Short mmCIF file of C-alpha atoms in Angstrom, two decimals:
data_model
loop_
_atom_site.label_atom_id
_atom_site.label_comp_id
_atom_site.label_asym_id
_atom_site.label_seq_id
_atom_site.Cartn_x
_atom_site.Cartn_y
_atom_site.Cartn_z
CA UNK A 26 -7.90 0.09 11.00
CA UNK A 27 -7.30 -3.29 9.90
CA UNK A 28 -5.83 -4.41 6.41
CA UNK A 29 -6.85 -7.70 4.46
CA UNK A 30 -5.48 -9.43 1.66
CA UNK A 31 -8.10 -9.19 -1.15
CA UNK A 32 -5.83 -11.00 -4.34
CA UNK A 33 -2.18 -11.95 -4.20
CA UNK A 34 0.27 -13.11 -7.76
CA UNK A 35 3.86 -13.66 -8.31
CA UNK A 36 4.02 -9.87 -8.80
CA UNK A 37 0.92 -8.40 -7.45
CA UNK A 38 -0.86 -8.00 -4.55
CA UNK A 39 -4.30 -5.77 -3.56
CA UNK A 40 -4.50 -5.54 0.38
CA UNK A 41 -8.05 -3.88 1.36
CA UNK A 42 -8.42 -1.34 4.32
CA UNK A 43 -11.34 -1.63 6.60
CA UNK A 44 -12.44 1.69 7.90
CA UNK A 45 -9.45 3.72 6.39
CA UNK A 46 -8.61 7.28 5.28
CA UNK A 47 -6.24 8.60 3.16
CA UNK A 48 -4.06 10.02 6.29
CA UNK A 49 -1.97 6.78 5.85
CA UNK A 50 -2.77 5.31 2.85
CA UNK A 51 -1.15 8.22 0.68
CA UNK A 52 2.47 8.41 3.13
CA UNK A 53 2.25 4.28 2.22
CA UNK A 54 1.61 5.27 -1.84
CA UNK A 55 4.60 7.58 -1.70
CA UNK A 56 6.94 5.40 0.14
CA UNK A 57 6.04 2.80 -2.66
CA UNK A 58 6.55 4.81 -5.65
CA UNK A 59 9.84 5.96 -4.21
CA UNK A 60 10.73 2.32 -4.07
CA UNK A 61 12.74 1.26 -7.47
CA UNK A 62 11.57 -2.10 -7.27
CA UNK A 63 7.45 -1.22 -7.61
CA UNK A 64 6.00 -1.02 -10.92
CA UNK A 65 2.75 0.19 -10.32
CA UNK A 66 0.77 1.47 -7.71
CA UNK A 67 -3.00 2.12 -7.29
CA UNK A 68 -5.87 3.04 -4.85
CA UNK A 69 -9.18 1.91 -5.57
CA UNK A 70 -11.75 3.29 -3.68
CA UNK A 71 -15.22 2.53 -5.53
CA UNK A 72 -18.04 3.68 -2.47
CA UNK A 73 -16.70 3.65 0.63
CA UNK A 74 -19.93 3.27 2.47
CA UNK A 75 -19.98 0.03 0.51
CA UNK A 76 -16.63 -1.48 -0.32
CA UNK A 77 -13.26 -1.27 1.67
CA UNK A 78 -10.79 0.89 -0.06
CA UNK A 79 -8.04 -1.13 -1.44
CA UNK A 80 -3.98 -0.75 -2.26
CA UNK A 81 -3.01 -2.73 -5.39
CA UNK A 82 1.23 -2.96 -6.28
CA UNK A 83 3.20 -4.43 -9.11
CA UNK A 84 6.31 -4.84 -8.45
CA UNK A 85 9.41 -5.39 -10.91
CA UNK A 86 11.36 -7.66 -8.89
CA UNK A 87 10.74 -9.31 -5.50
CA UNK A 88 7.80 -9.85 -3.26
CA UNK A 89 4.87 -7.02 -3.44
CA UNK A 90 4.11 -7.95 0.09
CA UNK A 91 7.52 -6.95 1.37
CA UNK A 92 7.61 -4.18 -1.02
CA UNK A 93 4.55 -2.85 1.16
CA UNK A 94 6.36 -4.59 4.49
CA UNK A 95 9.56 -1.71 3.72
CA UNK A 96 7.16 1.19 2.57
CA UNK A 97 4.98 1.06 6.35
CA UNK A 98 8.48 0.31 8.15
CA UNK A 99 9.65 3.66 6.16
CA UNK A 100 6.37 5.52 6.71
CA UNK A 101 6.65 4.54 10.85
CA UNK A 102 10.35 5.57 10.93
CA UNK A 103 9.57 9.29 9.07
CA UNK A 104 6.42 9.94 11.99
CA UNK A 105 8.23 8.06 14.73
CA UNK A 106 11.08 10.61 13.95
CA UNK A 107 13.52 7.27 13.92
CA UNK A 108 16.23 7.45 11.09
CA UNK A 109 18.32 4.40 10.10
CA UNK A 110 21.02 6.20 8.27
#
């Protein structure tokens, strides 16, 4: 699977997945909307014969592309059975 950045703002950003399912893309929607800093979070997923399915975030404060950097790190550590407490 590889990821692309479709649209980036001061406080958005939509990334795109090429040939994805939702086996990671809901663990990374989670780990976002655990994260106090993201606003919003949405999956977009018009025909996926067609079109890529796509992650967009808001975030509050901070970058939305290291909002999404510390929600895959989070989702590795959980399956990789790695804790950093």
């Amino acid at each position: 699977m590889k990821t692309y950045l479709v649209d980036k703002t001061e406080n958005t950003v939509t990334i795109a997945f090429k040939d994805a399912n939702l086996t990671l893309i809901t663990p990374l929607m989670k780990a976002l909307y655990d994260d106090e800093d993201v606003e919003l979070v949405r999956y977009i997923d018009k025909h996926p014969e067609l079109e890529d399915r796509q992650l967009f975030v808001q975030v509050k404060k901070g970058d939305p592309i290291a909002a999404i950097s510390k929600a895959s790190d989070a989702v590795a550590d959980y399956y990789s059975g790695i804790s950093k407490e």
